XYZ file of N, CA and C in Angstrom:
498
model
N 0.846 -1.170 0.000
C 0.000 0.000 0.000
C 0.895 1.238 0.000
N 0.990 2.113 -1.163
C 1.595 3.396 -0.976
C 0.569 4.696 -0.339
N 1.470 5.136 0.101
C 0.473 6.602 0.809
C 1.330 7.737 0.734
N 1.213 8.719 -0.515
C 1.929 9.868 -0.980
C 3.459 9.471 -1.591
N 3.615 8.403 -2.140
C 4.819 7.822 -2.885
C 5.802 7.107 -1.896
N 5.291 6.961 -0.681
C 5.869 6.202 0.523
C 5.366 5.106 1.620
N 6.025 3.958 1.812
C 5.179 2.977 2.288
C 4.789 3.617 3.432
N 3.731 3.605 3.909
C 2.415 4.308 4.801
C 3.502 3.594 6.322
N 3.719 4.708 7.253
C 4.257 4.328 8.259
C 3.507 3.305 9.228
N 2.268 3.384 9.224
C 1.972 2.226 9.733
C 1.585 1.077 9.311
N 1.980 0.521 8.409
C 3.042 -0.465 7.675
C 3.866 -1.416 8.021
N 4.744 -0.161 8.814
C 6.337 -0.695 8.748
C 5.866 -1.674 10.090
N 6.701 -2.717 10.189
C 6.958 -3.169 11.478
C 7.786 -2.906 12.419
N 6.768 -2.369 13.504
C 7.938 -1.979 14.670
C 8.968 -3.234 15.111
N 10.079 -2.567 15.746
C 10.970 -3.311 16.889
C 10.371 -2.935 18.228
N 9.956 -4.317 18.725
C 9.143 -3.963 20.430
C 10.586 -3.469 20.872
N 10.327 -2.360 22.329
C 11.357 -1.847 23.230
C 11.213 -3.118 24.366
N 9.774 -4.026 24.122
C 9.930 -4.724 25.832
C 11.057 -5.908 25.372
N 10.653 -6.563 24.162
C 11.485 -7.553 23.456
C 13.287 -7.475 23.110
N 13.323 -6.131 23.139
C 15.179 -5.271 22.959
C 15.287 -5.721 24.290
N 14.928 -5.163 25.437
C 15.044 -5.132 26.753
C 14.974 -6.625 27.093
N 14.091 -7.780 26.837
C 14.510 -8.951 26.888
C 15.451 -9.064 26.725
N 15.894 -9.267 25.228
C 17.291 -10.062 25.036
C 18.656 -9.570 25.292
N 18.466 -8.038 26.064
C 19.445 -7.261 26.703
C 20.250 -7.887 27.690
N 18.694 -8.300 28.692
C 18.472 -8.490 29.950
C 19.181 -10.154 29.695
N 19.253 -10.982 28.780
C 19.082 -12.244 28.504
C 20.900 -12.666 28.444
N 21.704 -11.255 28.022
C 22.693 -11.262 27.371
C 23.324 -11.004 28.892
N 22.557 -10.315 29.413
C 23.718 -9.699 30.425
C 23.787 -10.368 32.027
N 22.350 -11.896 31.779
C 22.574 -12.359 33.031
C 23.640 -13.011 33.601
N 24.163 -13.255 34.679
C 25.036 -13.746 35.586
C 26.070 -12.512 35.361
N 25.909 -11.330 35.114
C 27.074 -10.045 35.112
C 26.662 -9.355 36.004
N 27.406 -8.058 36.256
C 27.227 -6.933 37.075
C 26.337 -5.831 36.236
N 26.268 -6.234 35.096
C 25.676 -5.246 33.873
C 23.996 -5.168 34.015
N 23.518 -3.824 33.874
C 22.174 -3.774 33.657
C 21.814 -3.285 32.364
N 20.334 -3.052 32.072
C 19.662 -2.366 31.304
C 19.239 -1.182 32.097
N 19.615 0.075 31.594
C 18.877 1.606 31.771
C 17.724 1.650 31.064
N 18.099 1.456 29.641
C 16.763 2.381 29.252
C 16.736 1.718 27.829
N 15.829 1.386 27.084
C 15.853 1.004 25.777
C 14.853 2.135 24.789
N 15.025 2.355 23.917
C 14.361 3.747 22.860
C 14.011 2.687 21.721
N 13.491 3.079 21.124
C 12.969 2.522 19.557
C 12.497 3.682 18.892
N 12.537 4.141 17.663
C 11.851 5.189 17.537
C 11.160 4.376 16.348
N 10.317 5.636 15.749
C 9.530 5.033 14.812
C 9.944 4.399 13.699
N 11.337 5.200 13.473
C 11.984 4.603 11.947
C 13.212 3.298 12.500
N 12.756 2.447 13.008
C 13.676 1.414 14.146
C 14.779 1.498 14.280
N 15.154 3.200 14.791
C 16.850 3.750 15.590
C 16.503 2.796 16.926
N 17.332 1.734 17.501
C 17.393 1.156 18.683
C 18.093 1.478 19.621
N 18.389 2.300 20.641
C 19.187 2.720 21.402
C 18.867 1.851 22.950
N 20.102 1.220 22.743
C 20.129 0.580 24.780
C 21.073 1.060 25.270
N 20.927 1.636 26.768
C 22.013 1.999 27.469
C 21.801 1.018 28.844
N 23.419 1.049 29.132
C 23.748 -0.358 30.518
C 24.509 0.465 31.132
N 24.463 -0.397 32.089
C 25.614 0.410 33.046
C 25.666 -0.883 34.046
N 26.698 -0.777 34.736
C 27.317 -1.784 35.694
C 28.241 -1.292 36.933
N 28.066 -2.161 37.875
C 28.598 -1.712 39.527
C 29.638 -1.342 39.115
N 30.852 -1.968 38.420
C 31.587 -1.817 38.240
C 32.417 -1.313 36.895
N 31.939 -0.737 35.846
C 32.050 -0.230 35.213
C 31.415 -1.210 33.823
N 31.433 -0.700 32.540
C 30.733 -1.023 30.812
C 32.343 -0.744 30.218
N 32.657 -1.664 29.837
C 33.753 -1.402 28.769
C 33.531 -1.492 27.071
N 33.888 -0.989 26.150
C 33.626 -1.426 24.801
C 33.372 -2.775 24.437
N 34.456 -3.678 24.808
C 33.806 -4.755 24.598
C 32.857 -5.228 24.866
N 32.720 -4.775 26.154
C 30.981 -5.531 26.808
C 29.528 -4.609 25.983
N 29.827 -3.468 25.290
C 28.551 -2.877 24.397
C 28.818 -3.352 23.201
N 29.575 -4.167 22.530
C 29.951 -5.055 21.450
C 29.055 -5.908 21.469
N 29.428 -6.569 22.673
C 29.260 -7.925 22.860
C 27.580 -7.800 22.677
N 27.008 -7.204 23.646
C 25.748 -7.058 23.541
C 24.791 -6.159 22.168
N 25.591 -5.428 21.238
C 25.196 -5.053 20.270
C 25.599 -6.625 19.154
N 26.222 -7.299 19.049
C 26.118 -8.241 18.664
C 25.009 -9.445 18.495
N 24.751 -9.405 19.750
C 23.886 -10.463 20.639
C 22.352 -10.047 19.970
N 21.989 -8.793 20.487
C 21.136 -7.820 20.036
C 20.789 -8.398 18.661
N 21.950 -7.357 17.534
C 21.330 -7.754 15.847
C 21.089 -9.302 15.491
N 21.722 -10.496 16.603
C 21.629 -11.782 16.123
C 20.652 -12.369 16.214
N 19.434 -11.355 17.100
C 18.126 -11.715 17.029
C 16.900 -11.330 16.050
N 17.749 -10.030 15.476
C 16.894 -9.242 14.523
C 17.188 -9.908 12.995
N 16.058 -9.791 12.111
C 16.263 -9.891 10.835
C 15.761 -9.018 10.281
N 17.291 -8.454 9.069
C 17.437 -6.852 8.415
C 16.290 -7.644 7.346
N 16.305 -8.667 7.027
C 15.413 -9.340 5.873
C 13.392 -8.509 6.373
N 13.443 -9.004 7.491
C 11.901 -8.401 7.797
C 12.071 -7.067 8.556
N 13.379 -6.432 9.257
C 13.040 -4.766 9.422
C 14.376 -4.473 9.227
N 14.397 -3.306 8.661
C 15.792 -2.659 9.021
C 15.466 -1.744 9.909
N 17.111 -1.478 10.506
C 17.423 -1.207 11.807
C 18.477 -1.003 12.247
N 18.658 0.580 12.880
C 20.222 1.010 13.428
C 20.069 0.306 14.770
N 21.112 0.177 15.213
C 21.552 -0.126 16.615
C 22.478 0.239 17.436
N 22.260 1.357 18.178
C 23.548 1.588 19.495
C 23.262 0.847 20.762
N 24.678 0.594 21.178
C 24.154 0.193 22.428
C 25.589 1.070 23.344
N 24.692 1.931 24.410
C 25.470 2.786 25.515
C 26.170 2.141 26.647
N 27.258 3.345 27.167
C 27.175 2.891 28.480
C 26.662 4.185 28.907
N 26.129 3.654 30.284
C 25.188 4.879 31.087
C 26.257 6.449 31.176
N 27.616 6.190 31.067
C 28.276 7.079 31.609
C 27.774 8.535 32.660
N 28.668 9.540 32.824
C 28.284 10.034 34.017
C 27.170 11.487 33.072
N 27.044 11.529 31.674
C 26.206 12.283 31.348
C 24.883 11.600 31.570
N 24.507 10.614 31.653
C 23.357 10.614 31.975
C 22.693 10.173 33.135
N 21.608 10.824 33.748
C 21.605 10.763 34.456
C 20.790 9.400 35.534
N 20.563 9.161 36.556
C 20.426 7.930 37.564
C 18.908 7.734 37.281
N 18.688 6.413 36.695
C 17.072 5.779 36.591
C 16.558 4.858 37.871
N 17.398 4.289 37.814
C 17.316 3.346 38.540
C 18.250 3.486 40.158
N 17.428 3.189 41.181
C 17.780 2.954 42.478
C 19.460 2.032 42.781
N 19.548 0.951 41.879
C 20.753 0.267 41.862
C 22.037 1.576 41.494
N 21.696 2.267 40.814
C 22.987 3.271 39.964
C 22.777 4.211 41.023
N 21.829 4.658 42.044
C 22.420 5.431 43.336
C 22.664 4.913 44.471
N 22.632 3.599 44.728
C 23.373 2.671 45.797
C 25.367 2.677 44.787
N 25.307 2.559 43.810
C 26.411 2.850 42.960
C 27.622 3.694 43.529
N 26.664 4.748 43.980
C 27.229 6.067 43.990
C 27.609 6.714 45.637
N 26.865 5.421 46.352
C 27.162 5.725 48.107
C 28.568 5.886 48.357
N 28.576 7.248 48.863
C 29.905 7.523 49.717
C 30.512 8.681 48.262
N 30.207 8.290 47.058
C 30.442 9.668 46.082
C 30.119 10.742 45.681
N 30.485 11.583 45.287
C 29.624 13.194 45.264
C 28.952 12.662 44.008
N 27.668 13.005 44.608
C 26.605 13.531 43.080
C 26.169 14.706 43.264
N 24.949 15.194 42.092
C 24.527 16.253 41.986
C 22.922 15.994 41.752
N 22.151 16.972 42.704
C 20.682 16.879 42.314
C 20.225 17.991 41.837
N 19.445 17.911 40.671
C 18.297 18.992 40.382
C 16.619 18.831 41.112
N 15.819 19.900 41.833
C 15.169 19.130 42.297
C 13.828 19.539 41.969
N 12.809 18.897 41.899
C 11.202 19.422 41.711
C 11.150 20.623 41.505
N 11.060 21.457 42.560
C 11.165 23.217 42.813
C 12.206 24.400 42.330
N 12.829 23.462 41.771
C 14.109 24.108 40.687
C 15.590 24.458 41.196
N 15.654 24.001 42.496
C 16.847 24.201 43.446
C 17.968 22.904 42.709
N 19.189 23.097 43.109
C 20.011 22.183 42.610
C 20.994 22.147 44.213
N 21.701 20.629 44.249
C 22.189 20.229 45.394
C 23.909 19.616 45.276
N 24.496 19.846 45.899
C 26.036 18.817 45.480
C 25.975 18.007 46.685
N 26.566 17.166 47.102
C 27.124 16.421 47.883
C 27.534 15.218 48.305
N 28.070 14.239 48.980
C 28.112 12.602 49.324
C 27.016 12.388 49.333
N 26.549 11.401 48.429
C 25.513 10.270 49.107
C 26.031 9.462 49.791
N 24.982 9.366 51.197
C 25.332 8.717 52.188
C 24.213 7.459 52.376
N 23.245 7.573 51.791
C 21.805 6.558 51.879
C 21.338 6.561 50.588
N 20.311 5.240 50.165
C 19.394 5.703 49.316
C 18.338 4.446 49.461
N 17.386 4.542 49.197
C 16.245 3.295 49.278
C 15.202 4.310 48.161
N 14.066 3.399 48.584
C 12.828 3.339 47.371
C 12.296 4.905 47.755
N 12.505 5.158 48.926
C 11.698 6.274 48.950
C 12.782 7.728 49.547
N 13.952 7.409 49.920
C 14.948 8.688 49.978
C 15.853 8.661 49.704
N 17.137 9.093 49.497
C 18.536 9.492 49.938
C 18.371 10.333 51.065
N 19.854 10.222 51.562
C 20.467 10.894 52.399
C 22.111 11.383 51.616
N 21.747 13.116 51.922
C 22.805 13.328 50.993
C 23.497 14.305 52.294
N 24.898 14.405 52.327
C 25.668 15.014 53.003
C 26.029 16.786 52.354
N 25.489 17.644 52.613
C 25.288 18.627 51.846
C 26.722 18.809 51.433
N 27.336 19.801 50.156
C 28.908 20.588 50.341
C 28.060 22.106 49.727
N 28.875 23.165 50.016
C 28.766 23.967 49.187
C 30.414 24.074 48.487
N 30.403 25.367 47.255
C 31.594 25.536 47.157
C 31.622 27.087 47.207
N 33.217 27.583 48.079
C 33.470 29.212 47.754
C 34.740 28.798 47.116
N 34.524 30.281 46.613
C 35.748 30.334 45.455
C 36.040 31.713 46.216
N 37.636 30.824 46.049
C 38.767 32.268 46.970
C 39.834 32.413 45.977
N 40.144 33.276 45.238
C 41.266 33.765 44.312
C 40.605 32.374 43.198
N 41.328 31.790 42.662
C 41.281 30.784 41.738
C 41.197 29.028 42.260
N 41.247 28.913 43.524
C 40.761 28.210 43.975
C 39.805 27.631 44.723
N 38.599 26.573 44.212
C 37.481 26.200 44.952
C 37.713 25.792 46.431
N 36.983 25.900 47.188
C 37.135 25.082 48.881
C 35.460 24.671 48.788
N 35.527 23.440 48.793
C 34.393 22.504 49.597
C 33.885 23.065 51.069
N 32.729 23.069 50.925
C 32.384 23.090 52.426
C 31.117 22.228 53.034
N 31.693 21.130 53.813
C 30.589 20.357 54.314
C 29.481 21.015 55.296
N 28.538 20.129 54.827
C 26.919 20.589 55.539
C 26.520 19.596 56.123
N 25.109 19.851 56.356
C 23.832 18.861 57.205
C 23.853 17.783 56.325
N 23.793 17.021 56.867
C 23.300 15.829 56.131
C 21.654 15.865 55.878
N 20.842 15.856 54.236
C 19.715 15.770 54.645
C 18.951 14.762 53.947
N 17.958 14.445 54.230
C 16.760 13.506 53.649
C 16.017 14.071 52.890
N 15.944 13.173 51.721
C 15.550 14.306 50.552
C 14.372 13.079 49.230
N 13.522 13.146 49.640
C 12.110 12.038 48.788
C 12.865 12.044 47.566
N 12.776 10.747 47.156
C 12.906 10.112 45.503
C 11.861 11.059 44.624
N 10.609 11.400 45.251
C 9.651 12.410 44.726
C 10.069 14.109 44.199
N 10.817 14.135 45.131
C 11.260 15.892 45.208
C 12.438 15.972 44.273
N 13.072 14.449 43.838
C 14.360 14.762 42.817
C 14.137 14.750 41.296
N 14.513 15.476 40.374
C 13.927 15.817 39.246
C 14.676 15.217 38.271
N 16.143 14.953 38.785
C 17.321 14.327 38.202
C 18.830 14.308 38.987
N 19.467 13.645 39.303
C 20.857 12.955 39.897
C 21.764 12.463 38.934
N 22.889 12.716 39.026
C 23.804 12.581 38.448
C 24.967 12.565 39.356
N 26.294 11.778 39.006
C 27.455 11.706 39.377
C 27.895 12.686 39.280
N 29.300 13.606 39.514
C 29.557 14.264 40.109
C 31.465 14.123 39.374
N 31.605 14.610 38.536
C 33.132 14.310 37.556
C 33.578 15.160 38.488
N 34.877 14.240 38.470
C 36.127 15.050 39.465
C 37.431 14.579 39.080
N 38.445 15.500 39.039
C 39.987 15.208 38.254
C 40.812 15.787 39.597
């Protein structure tokens, strides 16, 4: 069926995101490796991002972009495929990637538009506990300054992220 000199998009056959996320999940059992997040878009760009306790190396998003296309056939869809590591641009989905991060500086943006630095010191289903810092800047050098430790709802955080430091 054409529709304006182009096969009619709903047509095409999608790539399920729950089915990517299967055989993600399928590839990466008995590892430290998870699934973040899987995308599909309409024109089947596949994007998975992982991340692991202990770090995603190239080979291991190989391995699993491999694994991945060996289930797909370009014969019945075509289809790009990346597969990520979570790195520290993006930011924390999942509860496991801020137990990750206990005892390291992250950063929160929060509901009400305030933003936060400090150690995470806790985290469960329903808070962290973050060890506040601020920073002053004296001539050209930053100084840390520790705070309250506070309790802060999984609700009230808008986004978390790690916290790059050299």
């Amino acid at each position: 069926m054409i529709w304006r000199g182009r096969t009619s998009p709903l047509l095409l056959k999608m790539i399920s995101e729950k089915q990517i996320e299967k055989w993600a999940e399928e590839q990466l059992e008995g590892t430290d490796r998870f699934v973040i997040h899987v995308k599909v878009s309409t024109d089947n760009a596949i994007n998975v991002i992982v991340d692991s306790d202990s770090g995603v190396s190239i080979d291991n998003c190989i391995a699993l972009s491999r694994y991945i296309e060996h289930q797909l056939d370009r014969d019945e869809e075509d289809f790009e495929l990346k597969v990520l590591s979570s790195g520290l641009e993006f930011p924390f989905s999942l509860l496991r990637q801020y137990k990750k991060y206990i005892g390291k500086r992250i950063q929160l943006k929060l509901e009400n538009g305030s933003e936060k630095k400090g150690i995470l010191q806790e985290a469960n289903n329903e808070y962290i506990i973050l060890q506040e810092e601020t920073e002053k800047k004296h001539k050209k050098t930053i100084k840390r300054i520790t705070g309250e430790s506070v309790r802060i709802s999984m609700d009230e955080i808008k986004q978390a992220k790690a916290v790059i430091e050299f």
